[in-house]
mmCIF file of C-alpha atoms in Angstrom:
data_model
loop_
_atom_site.group_PDB
_atom_site.id
_atom_site.type_symbol
_atom_site.label_atom_id
_atom_site.label_comp_id
_atom_site.label_asym_id
_atom_site.label_seq_id
_atom_site.Cartn_x
_atom_site.Cartn_y
_atom_site.Cartn_z
ATOM 1 C CA MET A 1305 139.870 117.966 79.164
ATOM 2 C CA GLU A 1306 139.147 120.002 82.511
ATOM 3 C CA PRO A 1307 137.830 124.190 82.191
ATOM 4 C CA ARG A 1308 138.037 126.523 84.974
ATOM 5 C CA SER A 1309 135.902 127.299 87.277
ATOM 6 C CA LEU A 1310 132.669 127.409 85.874
ATOM 7 C CA ARG A 1311 130.757 130.030 89.342
ATOM 8 C CA ALA A 1312 128.946 133.417 89.257
ATOM 9 C CA ARG A 1313 127.228 135.352 90.863
ATOM 10 C CA LEU A 1314 124.789 136.167 88.148
ATOM 11 C CA PRO A 1315 122.094 133.161 87.288
ATOM 12 C CA VAL A 1316 124.097 132.358 83.780
ATOM 13 C CA GLY A 1317 123.675 128.825 84.204
ATOM 14 C CA THR A 1318 120.040 129.593 83.906
ATOM 15 C CA LEU A 1319 120.105 131.670 81.345
ATOM 16 C CA ALA A 1320 121.814 129.373 78.903
ATOM 17 C CA THR A 1321 119.409 126.977 79.370
ATOM 18 C CA ARG A 1322 116.698 128.965 78.917
ATOM 19 C CA ALA A 1323 117.891 130.246 75.806
ATOM 20 C CA VAL A 1324 118.896 126.485 74.288
ATOM 21 C CA GLY A 1325 115.130 125.654 75.691
ATOM 22 C CA TRP A 1326 113.308 128.596 73.537
ATOM 23 C CA VAL A 1327 115.604 127.010 70.582
ATOM 24 C CA ASP A 1328 113.643 123.723 71.052
ATOM 25 C CA ALA A 1329 110.079 124.580 71.223
ATOM 26 C CA ALA A 1330 110.383 127.020 68.072
ATOM 27 C CA THR A 1331 111.940 123.702 66.430
ATOM 28 C CA ALA A 1332 108.987 121.370 67.900
ATOM 29 C CA PRO A 1333 105.975 122.481 65.771
ATOM 30 C CA LEU A 1334 107.998 122.568 62.127
ATOM 31 C CA ALA A 1335 109.689 119.546 63.125
ATOM 32 C CA GLY A 1336 106.288 118.168 63.893
ATOM 33 C CA THR A 1337 107.780 116.759 67.412
ATOM 34 C CA PRO A 1338 108.053 118.017 70.862
ATOM 35 C CA PRO A 1339 110.167 119.373 73.029
ATOM 36 C CA ALA A 1340 112.868 117.861 74.808
ATOM 37 C CA THR A 1341 114.258 118.556 78.060
ATOM 38 C CA VAL A 1342 117.951 120.258 77.865
ATOM 39 C CA ASP A 1343 120.553 118.450 78.890
ATOM 40 C CA ALA A 1344 122.222 121.183 81.812
ATOM 41 C CA GLU A 1345 125.458 119.958 80.861
ATOM 42 C CA ALA A 1346 125.819 119.868 77.241
ATOM 43 C CA VAL A 1347 124.783 123.887 77.535
ATOM 44 C CA THR A 1348 127.973 123.669 79.907
ATOM 45 C CA VAL A 1349 129.754 122.673 77.342
ATOM 46 C CA ALA A 1350 128.145 124.564 74.337
ATOM 47 C CA TYR A 1351 128.611 127.671 76.050
ATOM 48 C CA THR A 1352 131.693 127.185 76.902
ATOM 49 C CA SER A 1353 132.661 125.697 73.371
ATOM 50 C CA GLU A 1354 136.244 127.687 73.092
ATOM 51 C CA ARG A 1355 138.066 125.991 76.062
ATOM 52 C CA TRP A 1356 137.388 122.555 74.787
ATOM 53 C CA PHE A 1357 138.276 123.553 71.568
ATOM 54 C CA ARG A 1358 140.785 121.468 70.133
ATOM 55 C CA TRP A 1359 143.705 121.953 66.942
ATOM 56 C CA GLU A 1360 145.884 119.065 66.113
ATOM 57 C CA GLY A 1361 145.541 118.565 70.140
ATOM 58 C CA GLN A 1362 146.458 122.302 71.173
ATOM 59 C CA PRO A 1363 144.067 124.401 72.601
ATOM 60 C CA GLY A 1364 142.409 128.056 71.349
ATOM 61 C CA ILE A 1365 143.566 131.138 72.133
ATOM 62 C CA GLY A 1366 142.108 133.298 74.040
ATOM 63 C CA PHE A 1367 141.607 137.386 74.510
ATOM 64 C CA ALA A 1368 144.440 138.595 73.088
ATOM 65 C CA PRO A 1369 146.885 140.279 75.037
ATOM 66 C CA LEU A 1370 145.494 143.895 74.610
ATOM 67 C CA SER A 1371 141.938 142.750 75.218
ATOM 68 C CA GLY A 1372 141.278 143.580 79.155
ATOM 69 C CA PHE A 1373 140.945 145.050 81.801
ATOM 70 C CA PHE A 1374 142.764 148.592 82.549
ATOM 71 C CA ARG A 1375 143.136 150.472 85.320
ATOM 72 C CA THR A 1376 142.913 154.699 84.689
ATOM 73 C CA ARG A 1377 143.760 157.663 86.295
ATOM 74 C CA ASP A 1378 139.715 157.859 87.629
ATOM 75 C CA GLY A 1379 138.257 154.242 87.544
ATOM 76 C CA TRP A 1380 138.739 151.020 84.595
ATOM 77 C CA VAL A 1381 137.835 150.467 81.225
ATOM 78 C CA ARG A 1382 137.984 147.172 79.078
ATOM 79 C CA THR A 1383 139.460 147.106 75.838
ATOM 80 C CA HIS A 1384 139.214 144.904 73.084
ATOM 81 C CA ALA A 1385 141.925 143.931 70.548
ATOM 82 C CA ASN A 1386 141.133 140.521 69.541
ATOM 83 C CA TYR A 1387 141.203 141.557 65.802
ATOM 84 C CA PRO A 1388 144.421 143.350 63.764
ATOM 85 C CA HIS A 1389 142.825 146.155 62.728
ATOM 86 C CA HIS A 1390 141.376 146.655 65.993
ATOM 87 C CA GLU A 1391 144.633 146.304 67.523
ATOM 88 C CA ARG A 1392 146.561 148.886 65.616
ATOM 89 C CA ALA A 1393 143.358 151.589 66.602
ATOM 90 C CA LEU A 1394 144.349 150.927 69.983
ATOM 91 C CA ARG A 1395 148.244 151.366 69.681
ATOM 92 C CA ARG A 1396 147.474 154.272 67.279
ATOM 93 C CA ALA A 1397 145.834 156.232 70.057
ATOM 94 C CA LEU A 1398 148.099 155.189 72.644
ATOM 95 C CA GLY A 1399 150.366 156.175 70.639
ATOM 96 C CA LEU A 1400 152.453 153.195 69.939
ATOM 97 C CA LEU A 1401 152.103 152.366 66.499
ATOM 98 C CA ASP A 1402 155.993 152.334 66.201
ATOM 99 C CA ALA A 1403 156.272 150.658 69.628
ATOM 100 C CA PRO A 1404 158.143 146.835 69.498
ATOM 101 C CA GLN A 1405 155.520 144.253 69.789
ATOM 102 C CA ASP A 1406 157.239 141.819 72.508
ATOM 103 C CA GLY A 1407 155.626 140.514 75.917
ATOM 104 C CA ASP A 1408 155.393 143.835 77.030
ATOM 105 C CA ASP A 1409 152.805 145.556 75.507
ATOM 106 C CA PRO A 1410 149.758 145.405 78.021
ATOM 107 C CA ASP A 1411 152.599 146.637 80.588
ATOM 108 C CA ARG A 1412 152.730 149.473 77.693
ATOM 109 C CA VAL A 1413 149.220 150.226 76.822
ATOM 110 C CA GLY A 1414 148.521 149.954 81.428
ATOM 111 C CA ALA A 1415 150.750 152.601 81.595
ATOM 112 C CA ARG A 1416 148.945 154.732 78.894
ATOM 113 C CA LEU A 1417 145.725 154.720 80.634
ATOM 114 C CA ARG A 1418 146.830 154.878 84.088
ATOM 115 C CA ALA A 1419 147.971 158.244 82.804
ATOM 116 C CA LEU A 1420 144.411 159.724 81.133
ATOM 117 C CA PRO A 1421 140.781 160.260 82.598
ATOM 118 C CA THR A 1422 138.212 157.523 81.974
ATOM 119 C CA ARG A 1423 136.375 159.657 79.467
ATOM 120 C CA GLU A 1424 139.040 161.362 77.668
ATOM 121 C CA ALA A 1425 140.261 157.011 77.083
ATOM 122 C CA VAL A 1426 137.182 155.999 75.545
ATOM 123 C CA GLU A 1427 136.973 159.887 73.277
ATOM 124 C CA ILE A 1428 140.422 158.619 71.883
ATOM 125 C CA ILE A 1429 140.567 155.070 71.734
ATOM 126 C CA THR A 1430 137.014 155.145 70.065
ATOM 127 C CA ARG A 1431 137.888 157.942 67.198
ATOM 128 C CA GLU A 1432 140.666 156.450 66.097
ATOM 129 C CA GLY A 1433 138.580 152.524 65.814
ATOM 130 C CA GLY A 1434 139.827 151.083 68.453
ATOM 131 C CA LEU A 1435 137.457 149.595 71.007
ATOM 132 C CA CYS A 1436 137.238 150.552 75.022
ATOM 133 C CA VAL A 1437 134.124 151.401 77.368
ATOM 134 C CA GLU A 1438 134.407 152.220 80.491
ATOM 135 C CA VAL A 1439 133.819 149.662 83.221
ATOM 136 C CA ARG A 1440 130.405 150.643 84.457
ATOM 137 C CA ARG A 1441 128.029 150.060 87.807
ATOM 138 C CA GLU A 1442 124.442 148.741 87.167
ATOM 139 C CA ASP A 1443 121.976 151.099 85.915
ATOM 140 C CA PRO A 1444 119.022 149.662 87.354
ATOM 141 C CA GLU A 1445 116.672 152.306 85.382
ATOM 142 C CA THR A 1446 117.796 151.634 81.801
ATOM 143 C CA ASP A 1447 117.809 147.637 82.721
ATOM 144 C CA GLU A 1448 114.364 147.832 83.657
ATOM 145 C CA ARG A 1449 113.065 150.191 80.083
ATOM 146 C CA LEU A 1450 115.025 147.720 78.392
ATOM 147 C CA ARG A 1451 113.096 144.286 79.558
ATOM 148 C CA ALA A 1452 110.332 146.205 79.256
ATOM 149 C CA SER A 1453 110.646 145.088 75.066
ATOM 150 C CA PRO A 1454 110.598 141.304 74.552
ATOM 151 C CA LEU A 1455 114.136 139.322 74.152
ATOM 152 C CA ALA A 1456 114.043 138.921 70.745
ATOM 153 C CA THR A 1457 111.828 141.341 68.587
ATOM 154 C CA VAL A 1458 109.198 139.373 65.928
ATOM 155 C CA ARG A 1459 107.982 141.951 63.151
ATOM 156 C CA ARG A 1460 105.811 141.364 60.944
ATOM 157 C CA MET A 1461 108.181 143.793 57.692
ATOM 158 C CA ALA A 1462 105.336 143.526 54.845
ATOM 159 C CA ASP A 1463 102.930 141.544 52.448
ATOM 160 C CA SER A 1464 104.111 138.221 50.496
ATOM 161 C CA PRO A 1465 102.388 135.168 49.857
ATOM 162 C CA LEU A 1466 102.350 132.243 52.186
ATOM 163 C CA GLU A 1467 105.806 129.911 51.928
ATOM 164 C CA ALA A 1468 104.974 126.768 54.261
ATOM 165 C CA THR A 1469 108.067 124.758 55.355
ATOM 166 C CA VAL A 1470 107.915 120.720 55.181
ATOM 167 C CA ALA A 1471 107.922 119.386 58.301
ATOM 168 C CA ASP A 1472 111.069 116.909 59.130
ATOM 169 C CA ALA A 1473 111.866 116.224 62.418
ATOM 170 C CA SER A 1474 116.199 115.457 61.856
ATOM 171 C CA ALA A 1475 115.793 119.176 59.004
ATOM 172 C CA PRO A 1476 113.480 121.084 59.158
ATOM 173 C CA LEU A 1477 115.228 123.746 57.656
ATOM 174 C CA ARG A 1478 115.676 121.866 54.633
ATOM 175 C CA GLY A 1479 115.769 123.872 51.455
ATOM 176 C CA VAL A 1480 116.224 127.120 53.674
ATOM 177 C CA ARG A 1481 118.730 129.258 51.978
ATOM 178 C CA VAL A 1482 120.281 131.172 54.996
ATOM 179 C CA LEU A 1483 122.606 133.931 53.988
ATOM 180 C CA ASP A 1484 125.162 134.560 57.097
ATOM 181 C CA LEU A 1485 126.832 138.100 57.194
ATOM 182 C CA THR A 1486 128.319 138.240 61.247
ATOM 183 C CA ARG A 1487 131.044 137.305 62.909
ATOM 184 C CA VAL A 1488 132.776 136.279 66.342
ATOM 185 C CA ILE A 1489 130.028 134.291 68.537
ATOM 186 C CA ALA A 1490 126.311 135.528 68.274
ATOM 187 C CA GLY A 1491 126.033 135.441 65.231
ATOM 188 C CA PRO A 1492 127.533 132.984 63.739
ATOM 189 C CA VAL A 1493 125.883 130.803 67.107
ATOM 190 C CA ALA A 1494 122.301 131.445 65.583
ATOM 191 C CA THR A 1495 123.468 130.721 62.134
ATOM 192 C CA ARG A 1496 125.459 127.606 63.400
ATOM 193 C CA THR A 1497 121.873 126.467 64.983
ATOM 194 C CA LEU A 1498 120.051 126.798 61.733
ATOM 195 C CA ALA A 1499 122.481 124.673 59.548
ATOM 196 C CA LEU A 1500 122.211 122.055 62.126
ATOM 197 C CA LEU A 1501 117.882 121.829 61.845
ATOM 198 C CA GLY A 1502 119.287 121.807 58.377
ATOM 199 C CA ALA A 1503 119.360 124.746 56.408
ATOM 200 C CA ASP A 1504 121.747 125.514 53.367
ATOM 201 C CA VAL A 1505 124.047 128.751 55.450
ATOM 202 C CA LEU A 1506 126.263 130.606 53.027
ATOM 203 C CA ARG A 1507 128.365 132.713 55.252
ATOM 204 C CA VAL A 1508 129.999 135.877 53.610
ATOM 205 C CA ASP A 1509 132.627 137.525 54.296
ATOM 206 C CA SER A 1510 134.951 140.318 53.094
ATOM 207 C CA PRO A 1511 138.450 138.657 51.612
ATOM 208 C CA ARG A 1512 139.805 142.561 53.471
ATOM 209 C CA ILE A 1513 138.861 141.563 57.269
ATOM 210 C CA PRO A 1514 140.820 137.826 57.261
ATOM 211 C CA GLU A 1515 139.242 135.854 60.723
ATOM 212 C CA ILE A 1516 140.609 134.353 63.215
ATOM 213 C CA ALA A 1517 141.093 130.860 62.034
ATOM 214 C CA VAL A 1518 139.801 129.032 65.706
ATOM 215 C CA GLN A 1519 136.564 131.763 66.263
ATOM 216 C CA HIS A 1520 135.538 130.998 62.732
ATOM 217 C CA LEU A 1521 135.995 126.548 62.569
ATOM 218 C CA ASP A 1522 134.417 126.813 66.675
ATOM 219 C CA THR A 1523 130.984 128.401 64.997
ATOM 220 C CA GLY A 1524 131.182 126.999 61.687
ATOM 221 C CA HIS A 1525 129.292 124.018 61.755
ATOM 222 C CA GLY A 1526 127.251 122.856 58.880
ATOM 223 C CA LYS A 1527 128.032 126.486 57.436
ATOM 224 C CA ARG A 1528 129.381 127.350 54.042
ATOM 225 C CA SER A 1529 131.892 130.278 53.752
ATOM 226 C CA THR A 1530 132.566 132.465 50.619
ATOM 227 C CA LEU A 1531 134.560 135.706 50.382
ATOM 228 C CA LEU A 1532 132.600 138.648 48.413
ATOM 229 C CA ASP A 1533 133.794 142.352 48.503
ATOM 230 C CA LEU A 1534 130.506 144.435 48.398
ATOM 231 C CA ASP A 1535 132.861 147.559 47.455
ATOM 232 C CA ALA A 1536 133.971 145.425 44.121
ATOM 233 C CA ASP A 1537 130.574 145.426 40.848
ATOM 234 C CA ALA A 1538 131.177 142.109 40.259
ATOM 235 C CA ASP A 1539 131.431 140.361 43.837
ATOM 236 C CA ARG A 1540 128.752 142.723 44.432
ATOM 237 C CA ARG A 1541 126.315 141.739 41.141
ATOM 238 C CA ARG A 1542 127.024 138.608 42.441
ATOM 239 C CA PHE A 1543 125.699 138.282 45.685
ATOM 240 C CA ASP A 1544 122.628 140.020 44.934
ATOM 241 C CA GLY A 1545 121.986 137.302 43.099
ATOM 242 C CA LEU A 1546 122.192 135.661 46.391
ATOM 243 C CA LEU A 1547 120.139 137.862 47.729
ATOM 244 C CA VAL A 1548 117.241 136.927 45.036
ATOM 245 C CA THR A 1549 116.977 133.362 45.948
ATOM 246 C CA ALA A 1550 117.241 133.855 50.229
ATOM 247 C CA ASP A 1551 115.130 133.144 52.357
ATOM 248 C CA ILE A 1552 116.509 134.170 55.514
ATOM 249 C CA VAL A 1553 119.428 136.974 56.161
ATOM 250 C CA VAL A 1554 121.327 137.721 59.111
ATOM 251 C CA LEU A 1555 123.041 140.339 59.521
ATOM 252 C CA GLY A 1556 125.622 141.558 62.958
ATOM 253 C CA TYR A 1557 127.265 144.822 60.777
ATOM 254 C CA ARG A 1558 127.025 148.005 62.285
ATOM 255 C CA PRO A 1559 123.936 150.435 61.271
ATOM 256 C CA ALA A 1560 125.955 153.148 59.264
ATOM 257 C CA ALA A 1561 128.372 149.806 57.621
ATOM 258 C CA LEU A 1562 124.776 147.899 56.693
ATOM 259 C CA SER A 1563 123.250 151.578 55.088
ATOM 260 C CA ARG A 1564 126.628 152.247 53.230
ATOM 261 C CA LEU A 1565 125.713 148.710 51.321
ATOM 262 C CA GLY A 1566 122.148 149.403 51.160
ATOM 263 C CA LEU A 1567 121.172 146.170 53.874
ATOM 264 C CA GLU A 1568 119.060 148.222 55.887
ATOM 265 C CA PRO A 1569 116.681 145.587 56.762
ATOM 266 C CA ARG A 1570 113.313 147.535 55.947
ATOM 267 C CA ALA A 1571 115.032 147.906 52.364
ATOM 268 C CA LEU A 1572 115.611 144.490 52.136
ATOM 269 C CA CYS A 1573 112.464 143.184 53.439
ATOM 270 C CA ALA A 1574 110.883 145.785 51.241
ATOM 271 C CA ARG A 1575 112.837 144.516 47.539
ATOM 272 C CA HIS A 1576 112.855 140.414 48.958
ATOM 273 C CA PRO A 1577 108.957 139.524 49.433
ATOM 274 C CA GLY A 1578 108.621 137.048 51.672
ATOM 275 C CA MET A 1579 112.446 137.846 53.235
ATOM 276 C CA ILE A 1580 113.341 137.218 57.075
ATOM 277 C CA VAL A 1581 116.084 139.091 57.990
ATOM 278 C CA ALA A 1582 117.604 138.975 61.210
ATOM 279 C CA ARG A 1583 119.382 141.784 62.752
ATOM 280 C CA LEU A 1584 121.787 141.736 65.858
ATOM 281 C CA SER A 1585 123.915 144.165 67.431
ATOM 282 C CA ALA A 1586 126.068 144.629 70.872
ATOM 283 C CA TRP A 1587 123.818 148.148 71.532
ATOM 284 C CA GLY A 1588 120.266 147.964 70.501
ATOM 285 C CA ALA A 1589 119.391 151.089 69.322
ATOM 286 C CA ALA A 1590 122.367 153.043 70.175
ATOM 287 C CA GLY A 1591 124.387 151.345 67.726
ATOM 288 C CA GLY A 1592 128.298 151.337 67.582
ATOM 289 C CA ARG A 1593 130.819 148.141 67.929
ATOM 290 C CA GLY A 1594 130.590 146.044 70.803
ATOM 291 C CA PHE A 1595 132.027 142.755 71.924
ATOM 292 C CA ASP A 1596 129.986 140.704 75.016
ATOM 293 C CA SER A 1597 132.993 141.451 76.984
ATOM 294 C CA LEU A 1598 132.655 145.148 76.595
ATOM 295 C CA VAL A 1599 129.030 144.512 77.153
ATOM 296 C CA GLN A 1600 129.464 143.020 80.306
ATOM 297 C CA ALA A 1601 131.825 145.853 81.031
ATOM 298 C CA ALA A 1602 129.177 148.651 80.649
ATOM 299 C CA SER A 1603 126.268 146.829 82.329
ATOM 300 C CA GLY A 1604 127.629 146.454 85.296
ATOM 301 C CA ILE A 1605 127.943 142.769 85.328
ATOM 302 C CA ALA A 1606 131.610 143.422 85.667
ATOM 303 C CA TRP A 1607 131.655 145.307 88.593
ATOM 304 C CA ILE A 1608 128.804 142.348 89.958
ATOM 305 C CA GLU A 1609 131.421 139.408 88.540
ATOM 306 C CA SER A 1610 134.369 141.079 90.783
ATOM 307 C CA ALA A 1611 136.003 138.688 93.525
ATOM 308 C CA ASP A 1612 136.758 141.389 95.585
ATOM 309 C CA GLY A 1613 135.195 144.657 94.667
ATOM 310 C CA ARG A 1614 138.213 146.186 93.686
ATOM 311 C CA THR A 1615 138.817 144.903 90.558
ATOM 312 C CA PRO A 1616 136.186 143.787 87.869
ATOM 313 C CA GLY A 1617 135.524 140.512 86.868
ATOM 314 C CA ALA A 1618 133.663 138.422 83.776
ATOM 315 C CA LEU A 1619 131.629 135.638 83.912
ATOM 316 C CA PRO A 1620 132.791 131.985 83.786
ATOM 317 C CA ALA A 1621 131.612 131.811 79.824
ATOM 318 C CA GLN A 1622 130.723 134.592 76.523
ATOM 319 C CA ALA A 1623 127.060 134.106 78.137
ATOM 320 C CA LEU A 1624 125.533 137.467 76.084
ATOM 321 C CA ASP A 1625 126.998 135.995 72.672
ATOM 322 C CA HIS A 1626 125.806 133.233 73.635
ATOM 323 C CA THR A 1627 122.386 133.543 74.784
ATOM 324 C CA ALA A 1628 121.828 136.191 72.109
ATOM 325 C CA GLY A 1629 122.462 134.094 69.124
ATOM 326 C CA TYR A 1630 120.213 131.195 70.201
ATOM 327 C CA ALA A 1631 117.326 134.451 71.129
ATOM 328 C CA LEU A 1632 117.722 134.842 67.352
ATOM 329 C CA ALA A 1633 118.121 131.287 66.554
ATOM 330 C CA ALA A 1634 114.190 130.513 67.933
ATOM 331 C CA ALA A 1635 113.029 133.595 66.664
ATOM 332 C CA VAL A 1636 114.188 133.110 63.338
ATOM 333 C CA LEU A 1637 112.076 129.934 63.494
ATOM 334 C CA THR A 1638 108.817 131.774 64.850
ATOM 335 C CA ALA A 1639 109.161 133.870 61.917
ATOM 336 C CA LEU A 1640 109.193 131.064 60.063
ATOM 337 C CA ARG A 1641 106.353 129.465 61.125
ATOM 338 C CA ARG A 1642 104.660 132.996 60.668
ATOM 339 C CA ARG A 1643 105.484 133.881 57.537
ATOM 340 C CA GLY A 1644 103.530 129.552 57.278
ATOM 341 C CA GLU A 1645 100.738 130.877 58.581
ATOM 342 C CA VAL A 1646 100.259 134.197 57.349
ATOM 343 C CA GLY A 1647 102.840 134.966 54.578
ATOM 344 C CA GLY A 1648 104.886 137.707 54.883
ATOM 345 C CA SER A 1649 107.894 139.530 55.084
ATOM 346 C CA TRP A 1650 109.974 139.881 59.308
ATOM 347 C CA LEU A 1651 112.472 141.469 61.054
ATOM 348 C CA VAL A 1652 113.708 139.730 64.076
ATOM 349 C CA GLU A 1653 116.082 141.813 65.931
ATOM 350 C CA THR A 1654 117.991 141.137 69.711
ATOM 351 C CA SER A 1655 121.579 142.738 70.945
ATOM 352 C CA LEU A 1656 123.976 141.512 73.822
ATOM 353 C CA ARG A 1657 122.698 144.979 75.894
ATOM 354 C CA ARG A 1658 118.868 143.560 75.823
ATOM 355 C CA VAL A 1659 120.739 139.727 76.552
ATOM 356 C CA ALA A 1660 122.452 142.012 79.755
ATOM 357 C CA ALA A 1661 119.706 143.616 80.846
ATOM 358 C CA GLU A 1662 117.961 139.853 81.170
ATOM 359 C CA LEU A 1663 120.703 137.905 83.080
ATOM 360 C CA LEU A 1664 120.547 141.669 85.689
ATOM 361 C CA GLY A 1665 116.595 141.160 86.101
ATOM 362 C CA MET A 1666 116.969 137.407 86.920
ATOM 363 C CA PRO A 1667 117.123 136.386 90.713
ATOM 364 C CA ARG A 1668 120.119 135.880 91.831
ATOM 365 C CA ASP A 1669 119.858 133.826 94.906
ATOM 366 C CA ALA A 1670 119.908 130.400 93.825
ATOM 367 C CA GLY A 1671 123.330 131.126 92.092
ATOM 368 C CA GLY A 1672 125.217 131.415 88.869
ATOM 369 C CA ASP A 1673 127.171 127.984 88.144
ATOM 370 C CA LEU A 1674 126.924 126.741 84.893
ATOM 371 C CA ALA A 1675 126.479 122.633 85.192
ATOM 372 C CA GLU A 1676 129.950 121.073 86.397
ATOM 373 C CA PRO A 1677 130.168 118.269 82.800
ATOM 374 C CA VAL A 1678 130.740 115.003 84.560
ATOM 375 C CA ASP A 1679 132.005 113.298 81.123
ATOM 376 C CA PRO A 1680 133.144 116.090 78.911
ATOM 377 C CA ASP A 1681 134.083 114.676 75.552
ATOM 378 C CA ARG A 1682 130.524 112.566 75.601
ATOM 379 C CA PHE A 1683 129.938 116.155 74.332
ATOM 380 C CA LEU A 1684 132.255 116.735 71.726
ATOM 381 C CA GLN A 1685 133.189 116.285 68.495
ATOM 382 C CA HIS A 1686 135.720 115.391 66.237
ATOM 383 C CA PHE A 1687 136.362 116.386 62.249
ATOM 384 C CA THR A 1688 139.652 116.377 60.159
ATOM 385 C CA VAL A 1689 139.158 120.189 58.562
ATOM 386 C CA GLY A 1690 142.042 120.805 55.785
ATOM 387 C CA GLY A 1691 143.484 117.866 56.898
ATOM 388 C CA HIS A 1692 143.397 118.570 60.793
ATOM 389 C CA ASP A 1693 142.375 117.263 63.337
ATOM 390 C CA VAL A 1694 140.205 119.699 64.885
ATOM 391 C CA VAL A 1695 137.476 119.104 68.292
ATOM 392 C CA THR A 1696 134.959 121.343 69.036
ATOM 393 C CA ALA A 1697 131.877 121.323 71.113
ATOM 394 C CA GLY A 1698 128.929 119.404 69.855
ATOM 395 C CA PRO A 1699 125.395 120.797 69.972
ATOM 396 C CA ALA A 1700 122.896 121.443 72.713
ATOM 397 C CA VAL A 1701 119.593 121.990 70.702
ATOM 398 C CA ALA A 1702 117.545 117.925 71.449
ATOM 399 C CA TYR A 1703 114.340 118.521 70.626
ATOM 400 C CA ALA A 1704 112.671 115.200 69.470
ATOM 401 C CA GLY A 1705 114.257 114.123 66.569
ATOM 402 C CA ALA A 1706 117.265 116.576 66.288
ATOM 403 C CA PRO A 1707 120.632 115.756 64.815
ATOM 404 C CA THR A 1708 123.046 114.615 67.307
ATOM 405 C CA GLY A 1709 126.007 115.759 65.935
ATOM 406 C CA PHE A 1710 126.811 119.677 63.847
ATOM 407 C CA ARG A 1711 128.341 119.157 60.144
ATOM 408 C CA PRO A 1712 131.490 119.916 59.753
ATOM 409 C CA PRO A 1713 132.659 123.311 60.022
ATOM 410 C CA GLN A 1714 134.827 124.377 57.068
ATOM 411 C CA PRO A 1715 137.750 126.315 55.989
ATOM 412 C CA TRP A 1716 137.192 129.935 56.429
ATOM 413 C CA GLY A 1717 136.254 131.406 52.443
ATOM 414 C CA SER A 1718 136.118 128.077 51.156
ATOM 415 C CA SER A 1719 133.561 127.339 49.241
ATOM 416 C CA ALA A 1720 131.509 129.697 45.505
ATOM 417 C CA PRO A 1721 129.551 132.198 46.533
ATOM 418 C CA VAL A 1722 126.870 129.910 44.851
ATOM 419 C CA TRP A 1723 123.289 128.414 46.595
ATOM 420 C CA LEU A 1724 122.833 124.164 47.149
ATOM 421 C CA PRO A 1725 119.937 122.738 45.041
ATOM 422 C CA ARG A 1726 116.943 122.828 47.279
#
């Protein structure tokens, strides 16, 4: 298995190695062991996990045909239509909902967008619930302002008794319960990391929004997966029961959606003393829907990574997603340690846009390549999931005494909404 080029203009390899190192450094005090040297090749395979994924020997599907860069009348936009509901919204906005769905779809979408000014294209697609951003140039002033705050913030929100975790090098989070309300890559990478460290991670999804199977298996290691409709009374009661004894809640949904469901971080911390709430967003305080590819396009990364200066490009990995996931996991570990020292409820936050600012502020003269793995098979794991052969990237976290492999991913929605015994 050989991935395509891992070259980049921005120092994505340096950022990736640092991000995994943050987890190692944050885990070591909980595990009672020293940090280890980060293996750059293992990091590369982890950051490019979608390239190595295999289902019955076949690779997973990457971006959907209608996800990508498109010219407009006066510039460029980037769309994201991997989920069926986002694709329908894009088609609806462009008047293509009833058009035949075949290999000509990108051409039809491209023709519609070329006839529209950039701003209008973004507005009409967003208004219909689709995902589209303008491909912008770098904004150093905005990036500098974002870098004035930590990459991941850790704030004490309320008082509560001390709750120390038990030091165990191979499973320092054994007995810790994590409710995972995240999707796609960044949030699931964070919770996959917590599961690697021994936490009981229960991912909760709505049965009305199915997950992409490959995407779930690529980041679902060691977690259980359950389906609850939080708008249905019975399911909401089950979910609230889970909240009562949860230690950590990881949130990846938009502020408006969390507010509607009564899951604002401040309210959760107030209702559940000692809880750690971790919130991940695409844009930070700006709110709104977003994915790694869109943040790359809107932050200036796409133009920096352009091959010819005329057509936008992309990083060789979903580096904002993976970095945000590791940064969030490291911050959660820090909050757990502080809770054991001084008690309290804690809020941990980061965003893809904040990670983009970090990358854009790093020195660029050393090059941005990820370390090319000489023997990538050394970093891959083989599982049987639902009777099927699955190959995924193994863990990059490697503090002294760390687990050497992930526990298997489970099929989406296959678990009961209950906690395992502590």
